[in-house]
């Protein structure tokens, strides 16, 4: 059983603080993804778990063992680095077997473990090559193989796919997920790509400026973001945010001529006169009459389309709402001319209200 | 078609000029060396001849005399060679160990006054060795290090360490730090990670640093001439002085000894040539 627990973990570089007291409980066998913008402290957190970075304050335990003062080699973890960090002077075979060789395992056992890992990742043909003779995707595979051979309690990944092209990235993403299903170990995975986070994670930890913003399943983060940062970071395209003021009549005034009722979930949490932001995803703003099942309370809007982005099965529409360019989605696309005025439905139950000053979501 | 032709011709001309330029430069570098080798094989009359004789008479007289008895212009070649070898090899080994440690520390660790240390080391390089000869002589005389291998080794280590640090720092800096981190996660101690991963990757760089250190010690004359006295510690460059008498200089013998001095350095450089090139064009380390 390998739970990983972080309690009040802090990292300071001199006076500057990179990680501000993080608390996390990671379950055995869980696929946890740390996601956030560049410089938010994801790598630092991961490296503290790995033992590559000292912990300034707090406690980290792996499998009920406090590891604060243990060197990396005694934590029984594997790590895959962004630049792969393969040993350039060793062949693929030697790279894979290195950890067992250091552990002084018998030769036969090393060969068996290396061949097994090579089989899993399809490296059999490449065993006698040096890393310099491999493509990016192949190096990535070797790096993963090296991690597997060690049979660690926890796998750590630091942006392992960011040096690959888009197609290969999608492919490797699937392989990582397969690997997790196969070995079932705890995985902590760092990325700044929200798509990777959504597709891979059992649970996502969203970070900003060294703080945890929100922890939850991908759908929790998608459906109930705790603030505007979470709302715009998770999901593509990012959530639309329109500034408005709550009126006495229980509506949000976006513009003199444009008011929208406060959605049910937020009604108990707003005060008249409060400055708010109304958030809604492109998926919940659709042209009327597109044979799409529309749920709950609908708000009629008439918007002018400025730009279209056909993506095949759907078309993104950029339209003007109260001086704000918002994105809407048209499933079952038909051609739309820029400048065309269209009737839209906004699904009110799927909208979010955030306090304009703090950005915090207002809902019950 | 025509344009292509003229373009190609011009390229050919540039290439020829390029080679000619390189040839001239190589002449400047090589002819003195060649002249030394030629002189060592020709009789003294021809050496002194004016204008110079280009196709010499071949003779081994100078070599015969050099290895001969003391009365016939002989010098203790084997002793000098032994001294040079002991001093150069030992000082190189020590300088590389210390210098590599220093270079690694500068490349990997943060510590107070790091930059000042580094600048200090480089400034030390800027001091000409001869300027130190008098103070060194006085100090060495007091502590009894004059005319010992140990004294020379000490001096050469001090001379070579800064340069080795500077060179190896550059090599280690180019190795991504993730390599030793990966090794540590794979079960290595910091020490093992260095010797199993980082050192082998930087091997070419260390080899070129070693060659530079060796050649510096092997060829050094100014300090050695002050700090050595007897055949017990004189190195080959100092031994060349044995051929100068009060009024005459035995050019032929000097050239013969010089050839014997150049030879090992040349052979060594050839052996590690591959590493030298790899080391000096480092950066081929891909993750
Ligand atoms: N060695 C260091 N010294 C000082 N500050 C550092 C050091 N390493 C990281 N930091 C700072 O700590 C913060 C977090 O860095 P970290 O590498 O964890 O970011 P990240 O979330 O991994 O970003 P990215 O997506 O760009 O990799 C950054 O503000 C960075 O400037
Ligand atoms: Mg990072």
Coordinates of N, CA, C and O in Angstrom, one line a residue, chain B residues 132-247:
Chain B
X132 N 57.1 34.4 -10.6 CA 57.0 33.7 -9.3 C 58.3 33.0 -8.9 O 58.5 32.5 -7.8
X133 N 59.2 33.0 -9.9 CA 60.4 32.1 -9.7 C 61.3 32.5 -8.5 O 61.7 31.7 -7.7
X134 N 61.5 33.8 -8.4 CA 62.3 34.3 -7.3 C 61.7 34.0 -5.9 O 62.3 33.3 -5.1
X135 N 60.4 34.4 -5.7 CA 59.8 34.1 -4.4 C 59.8 32.6 -4.1 O 60.1 32.1 -3.0
X136 N 59.4 31.8 -5.2 CA 59.4 30.4 -5.1 C 60.7 29.8 -4.6 O 60.9 29.0 -3.8
X137 N 61.8 30.4 -5.3 CA 63.1 29.9 -5.0 C 63.5 30.1 -3.6 O 64.0 29.2 -2.9
X138 N 63.1 31.3 -3.1 CA 63.5 31.6 -1.7 C 62.7 30.7 -0.7 O 63.3 30.1 0.2
X139 N 61.4 30.6 -1.0 CA 60.6 29.7 -0.1 C 61.1 28.3 -0.1 O 61.3 27.6 0.9
X140 N 61.3 27.8 -1.4 CA 61.7 26.4 -1.5 C 63.0 26.1 -0.9 O 63.3 25.1 -0.3
X141 N 63.9 27.1 -1.0 CA 65.3 27.0 -0.4 C 65.1 26.8 1.1 O 65.8 26.0 1.7
X142 N 64.2 27.6 1.7 CA 64.1 27.6 3.1 C 63.5 26.2 3.6 O 64.0 25.6 4.6
X143 N 62.5 25.7 2.8 CA 61.9 24.4 3.3 C 62.6 23.2 2.7 O 62.1 22.1 2.9
X144 N 63.6 23.4 1.9 CA 64.4 22.3 1.4 C 63.7 21.6 0.2 O 63.9 20.4 0.1
X145 N 63.0 22.3 -0.6 CA 62.4 21.7 -1.8 C 63.1 21.9 -3.1 O 62.7 21.4 -4.1
X146 N 64.2 22.7 -3.0 CA 65.0 22.9 -4.2 C 65.6 21.6 -4.6 O 66.0 20.8 -3.8
X147 N 65.6 21.4 -5.9 CA 66.2 20.2 -6.5 C 65.5 18.9 -6.0 O 66.2 17.9 -5.8
X148 N 64.2 18.9 -5.9 CA 63.4 17.7 -5.6 C 62.3 17.5 -6.6 O 61.8 18.5 -7.1
X149 N 61.9 16.3 -6.9 CA 60.7 16.0 -7.7 C 59.5 16.7 -7.1 O 58.7 17.3 -7.7
X150 N 59.4 16.5 -5.8 CA 58.2 16.9 -5.1 C 58.0 18.4 -5.3 O 56.9 18.9 -5.5
X151 N 59.1 19.2 -5.2 CA 59.0 20.7 -5.3 C 58.4 21.0 -6.7 O 57.5 21.8 -6.8
X152 N 59.0 20.4 -7.7 CA 58.5 20.7 -9.1 C 57.0 20.3 -9.3 O 56.2 21.0 -9.8
X153 N 56.7 19.1 -8.7 CA 55.3 18.6 -8.8 C 54.4 19.6 -8.2 O 53.3 20.0 -8.8
X154 N 54.8 20.1 -7.0 CA 53.9 21.1 -6.3 C 53.7 22.3 -7.2 O 52.5 22.8 -7.4
X155 N 54.7 22.8 -7.8 CA 54.6 24.0 -8.6 C 53.7 23.7 -9.8 O 52.8 24.5 -10.2
X156 N 53.9 22.6 -10.5 CA 53.1 22.3 -11.7 C 51.6 22.0 -11.3 O 50.7 22.4 -12.1
X157 N 51.4 21.4 -10.2 CA 50.0 21.2 -9.8 C 49.4 22.6 -9.6 O 48.3 22.8 -10.1
X158 N 50.1 23.5 -8.9 CA 49.5 24.8 -8.7 C 49.3 25.5 -10.0 O 48.3 26.3 -10.2
X159 N 50.1 25.3 -11.0 CA 50.0 26.0 -12.3 C 48.8 25.4 -13.1 O 48.1 26.1 -13.8
X160 N 48.6 24.1 -12.9 CA 47.6 23.4 -13.8 C 46.2 23.4 -13.2 O 45.2 23.3 -14.0
X161 N 46.1 23.5 -11.9 CA 44.8 23.3 -11.3 C 43.8 24.4 -11.8 O 42.7 24.0 -12.2
X162 N 44.1 25.7 -11.8 CA 43.1 26.7 -12.3 C 42.6 26.4 -13.7 O 41.4 26.4 -13.9
X163 N 43.6 26.1 -14.6 CA 43.1 25.8 -16.0 C 42.2 24.6 -16.0 O 41.2 24.6 -16.7
X164 N 42.6 23.5 -15.3 CA 41.8 22.3 -15.3 C 40.4 22.6 -14.7 O 39.4 22.1 -15.3
X165 N 40.3 23.4 -13.7 CA 39.0 23.8 -13.1 C 38.2 24.5 -14.2 O 37.0 24.1 -14.4
X166 N 38.8 25.4 -14.8 CA 38.1 26.2 -15.8 C 37.6 25.3 -16.9 O 36.4 25.4 -17.3
X167 N 38.4 24.4 -17.4 CA 38.1 23.5 -18.5 C 37.0 22.5 -18.1 O 35.9 22.4 -18.8
X168 N 37.2 21.9 -17.0 CA 36.2 20.8 -16.6 C 34.9 21.4 -16.1 O 33.9 20.9 -16.3
X169 N 35.0 22.6 -15.5 CA 33.7 23.3 -15.2 C 32.8 23.4 -16.4 O 31.6 23.1 -16.3
X170 N 33.5 23.8 -17.5 CA 32.7 24.0 -18.7 C 32.1 22.7 -19.2 O 30.9 22.6 -19.6
X171 N 32.9 21.6 -19.1 CA 32.3 20.3 -19.5 C 31.2 19.8 -18.6 O 30.2 19.3 -19.1
X172 N 31.4 19.9 -17.3 CA 30.3 19.4 -16.4 C 29.1 20.3 -16.5 O 28.0 19.8 -16.4
X173 N 29.3 21.6 -16.8 CA 28.1 22.5 -16.9 C 27.2 22.0 -18.1 O 26.0 22.2 -18.1
X174 N 27.8 21.4 -19.1 CA 27.0 21.0 -20.3 C 26.3 19.7 -20.0 O 25.5 19.3 -20.9
X175 N 26.6 19.0 -19.0 CA 25.9 17.8 -18.7 C 24.6 18.2 -17.9 O 24.7 18.8 -16.8
X176 N 23.4 17.8 -18.4 CA 22.2 18.2 -17.7 C 22.2 17.6 -16.3 O 22.6 16.5 -16.1
X177 N 21.8 18.4 -15.3 CA 21.8 17.9 -13.9 C 20.8 16.8 -13.7 O 21.0 16.0 -12.8
X178 N 19.9 16.6 -14.6 CA 18.9 15.5 -14.5 C 19.7 14.2 -14.6 O 19.1 13.2 -14.1
X179 N 20.8 14.1 -15.2 CA 21.5 12.8 -15.3 C 21.9 12.3 -14.0 O 21.6 11.1 -13.7
X180 N 22.5 13.1 -13.1 CA 22.8 12.6 -11.8 C 21.6 12.4 -10.9 O 21.5 11.5 -10.1
X181 N 20.6 13.2 -11.2 CA 19.4 13.1 -10.4 C 18.7 11.7 -10.8 O 18.3 11.0 -9.9
X182 N 18.7 11.4 -12.1 CA 18.1 10.1 -12.5 C 18.9 9.0 -11.9 O 18.4 8.0 -11.4
X183 N 20.2 9.1 -11.9 CA 21.1 8.1 -11.3 C 20.8 7.9 -9.8 O 20.8 6.8 -9.3
X184 N 20.6 9.1 -9.1 CA 20.3 9.0 -7.7 C 19.0 8.3 -7.4 O 18.9 7.5 -6.5
X185 N 18.0 8.6 -8.3 CA 16.7 7.9 -8.1 C 16.9 6.5 -8.4 O 16.2 5.6 -7.8
X186 N 17.7 6.1 -9.4 CA 17.9 4.7 -9.7 C 18.7 4.0 -8.7 O 19.0 2.8 -8.9
X187 N 19.1 4.6 -7.6 CA 19.7 3.9 -6.5 C 21.2 4.3 -6.2 O 21.8 3.6 -5.3
X188 N 21.7 5.2 -6.9 CA 23.1 5.6 -6.7 C 23.2 6.6 -5.5 O 22.3 7.4 -5.2
X189 N 24.4 6.6 -4.8 CA 24.7 7.7 -4.0 C 25.2 8.8 -4.9 O 25.5 8.6 -6.0
X190 N 25.4 10.0 -4.3 CA 26.0 11.1 -5.0 C 27.3 10.7 -5.7 O 27.6 11.0 -6.8
X191 N 28.1 10.0 -4.9 CA 29.5 9.6 -5.3 C 29.4 8.7 -6.5 O 30.1 8.8 -7.5
X192 N 28.5 7.6 -6.3 CA 28.3 6.7 -7.4 C 27.8 7.3 -8.7 O 28.2 7.0 -9.8
X193 N 26.8 8.3 -8.5 CA 26.3 8.9 -9.6 C 27.3 9.7 -10.4 O 27.3 9.7 -11.6
X194 N 28.3 10.2 -9.7 CA 29.4 10.9 -10.4 C 30.2 10.0 -11.2 O 30.5 10.1 -12.4
X195 N 30.7 8.9 -10.5 CA 31.6 8.0 -11.2 C 31.0 7.1 -12.2 O 31.6 6.8 -13.2
X196 N 29.7 6.8 -12.0 CA 29.0 5.9 -13.0 C 28.4 6.6 -14.1 O 28.2 6.0 -15.2
X197 N 28.0 7.9 -13.9 CA 27.3 8.6 -15.0 C 28.0 9.8 -15.4 O 28.4 10.0 -16.6
X198 N 28.3 10.7 -14.5 CA 28.8 12.0 -15.0 C 30.2 12.0 -15.5 O 30.6 12.6 -16.5
X199 N 31.1 11.2 -14.8 CA 32.5 11.1 -15.2 C 32.6 10.5 -16.6 O 33.3 11.0 -17.4
X200 N 31.9 9.3 -16.8 CA 32.0 8.7 -18.1 C 31.6 9.7 -19.2 O 32.1 9.7 -20.3
X201 N 30.5 10.4 -18.9 CA 30.0 11.3 -20.0 C 31.0 12.5 -20.2 O 31.2 12.9 -21.4
X202 N 31.7 12.9 -19.2 CA 32.6 14.0 -19.4 C 34.0 13.5 -19.7 O 35.0 14.3 -19.7
X203 N 34.2 12.2 -19.9 CA 35.5 11.6 -20.0 C 36.4 12.3 -21.1 O 37.5 12.6 -20.8
X204 N 35.8 12.6 -22.2 CA 36.6 13.3 -23.3 C 37.1 14.6 -22.8 O 38.3 15.0 -23.0
X205 N 36.3 15.4 -22.1 CA 36.7 16.7 -21.6 C 37.8 16.5 -20.6 O 38.8 17.3 -20.6
X206 N 37.7 15.5 -19.7 CA 38.7 15.3 -18.7 C 40.0 14.9 -19.4 O 41.1 15.4 -19.0
X207 N 39.9 14.1 -20.4 CA 41.1 13.7 -21.1 C 41.8 14.9 -21.8 O 43.0 15.0 -21.8
X208 N 41.0 15.8 -22.4 CA 41.7 16.9 -23.0 C 42.3 17.8 -21.9 O 43.4 18.4 -22.2
X209 N 41.7 17.9 -20.8 CA 42.3 18.7 -19.7 C 43.6 18.1 -19.3 O 44.6 18.8 -19.0
X210 N 43.6 16.8 -19.2 CA 44.8 16.0 -18.8 C 45.9 16.3 -19.8 O 47.1 16.5 -19.4
X211 N 45.6 16.2 -21.1 CA 46.7 16.5 -22.1 C 47.3 17.9 -21.9 O 48.5 18.0 -22.0
X212 N 46.4 18.8 -21.7 CA 46.9 20.2 -21.6 C 47.8 20.3 -20.4 O 48.9 20.9 -20.4
X213 N 47.4 19.7 -19.3 CA 48.2 19.7 -18.0 C 49.5 19.0 -18.3 O 50.6 19.5 -17.9
X214 N 49.5 17.9 -18.9 CA 50.7 17.1 -19.1 C 51.7 17.9 -20.0 O 52.9 18.0 -19.7
X215 N 51.2 18.5 -21.1 CA 52.1 19.2 -22.0 C 52.7 20.4 -21.3 O 53.8 20.7 -21.5
X216 N 51.9 21.1 -20.5 CA 52.4 22.2 -19.7 C 53.6 21.8 -18.9 O 54.6 22.4 -18.9
X217 N 53.4 20.7 -18.1 CA 54.5 20.3 -17.2 C 55.7 19.8 -18.0 O 56.8 20.0 -17.7
X218 N 55.4 19.0 -19.1 CA 56.4 18.4 -19.8 C 57.3 19.5 -20.5 O 58.5 19.3 -20.6
X219 N 56.7 20.6 -20.9 CA 57.5 21.6 -21.7 C 58.0 22.7 -20.8 O 58.8 23.5 -21.3
X220 N 57.6 22.8 -19.6 CA 57.9 24.0 -18.8 C 59.4 24.1 -18.6 O 60.1 23.1 -18.2
X221 N 59.9 25.3 -18.8 CA 61.4 25.5 -18.6 C 61.7 26.5 -17.5 O 62.6 26.3 -16.7
X222 N 61.1 27.7 -17.6 CA 61.5 28.8 -16.8 C 61.6 28.5 -15.3 O 62.7 28.7 -14.7
X223 N 60.6 27.9 -14.7 CA 60.6 27.6 -13.3 C 61.5 26.4 -13.0 O 62.3 26.4 -12.0
X224 N 61.4 25.4 -13.9 CA 62.3 24.2 -13.7 C 63.7 24.6 -13.6 O 64.5 24.0 -12.9
X225 N 64.1 25.5 -14.5 CA 65.6 25.8 -14.6 C 66.0 26.5 -13.3 O 67.2 26.4 -12.9
X226 N 65.1 27.1 -12.5 CA 65.5 27.8 -11.3 C 65.5 26.8 -10.1 O 66.3 26.9 -9.2
X227 N 64.5 25.8 -10.2 CA 64.2 25.0 -9.0 C 65.0 23.7 -9.0 O 64.8 22.9 -8.1
X228 N 65.6 23.4 -10.1 CA 66.4 22.1 -10.2 C 67.9 22.4 -10.3 O 68.3 23.4 -10.8
X229 N 68.6 21.5 -9.8 CA 70.1 21.7 -9.8 C 70.8 20.5 -10.4 O 71.6 20.7 -11.3
X230 N 70.5 19.3 -10.0 CA 71.3 18.2 -10.4 C 70.6 17.2 -11.3 O 69.4 17.4 -11.6
X231 N 71.3 16.2 -11.8 CA 70.7 15.3 -12.6 C 69.6 14.5 -11.9 O 68.7 13.9 -12.5
X232 N 69.6 14.6 -10.6 CA 68.5 13.9 -9.8 C 67.2 14.5 -10.0 O 66.1 13.9 -9.7
X233 N 67.1 15.8 -10.5 CA 65.7 16.4 -10.6 C 65.6 17.2 -11.9 O 64.5 17.6 -12.2
X234 N 66.6 17.4 -12.7 CA 66.5 18.2 -13.9 C 65.6 17.5 -14.9 O 65.7 16.3 -15.1
X235 N 64.7 18.3 -15.5 CA 63.8 17.8 -16.5 C 64.5 18.0 -17.9 O 65.5 18.7 -18.0
X236 N 63.8 17.4 -18.9 CA 64.4 17.5 -20.2 C 64.6 18.9 -20.7 O 65.7 19.2 -21.3
X237 N 63.6 19.8 -20.6 CA 63.9 21.2 -21.1 C 65.1 21.8 -20.5 O 65.9 22.5 -21.1
X238 N 65.3 21.5 -19.1 CA 66.4 22.1 -18.5 C 67.7 21.4 -19.0 O 68.8 22.1 -19.1
X239 N 67.6 20.1 -19.3 CA 68.7 19.4 -19.8 C 69.3 20.0 -21.1 O 70.5 19.8 -21.4
X240 N 68.4 20.6 -21.8 CA 68.9 21.2 -23.1 C 70.0 22.2 -22.8 O 70.9 22.4 -23.7
X241 N 70.0 22.8 -21.6 CA 71.1 23.8 -21.3 C 72.4 23.2 -21.2 O 73.5 23.9 -21.3
X242 N 72.5 21.8 -21.0 CA 73.8 21.2 -20.9 C 74.6 21.3 -22.1 O 75.8 21.2 -22.1
X243 N 73.9 21.7 -23.2 CA 74.6 21.8 -24.5 C 75.2 23.2 -24.7 O 75.9 23.4 -25.7
X244 N 75.0 24.0 -23.8 CA 75.6 25.4 -23.9 C 76.8 25.4 -23.0 O 76.7 25.1 -21.9
X245 N 77.9 25.8 -23.6 CA 79.1 26.0 -22.9 C 79.3 27.5 -22.8 O 78.5 28.3 -23.3
X246 N 80.5 27.9 -22.2 CA 80.7 29.3 -22.0 C 80.7 30.1 -23.4 O 80.0 31.1 -23.5
X247 N 81.3 29.5 -24.4 CA 81.5 30.3 -25.7 C 80.8 29.6 -26.8 O 80.6 30.2 -27.8

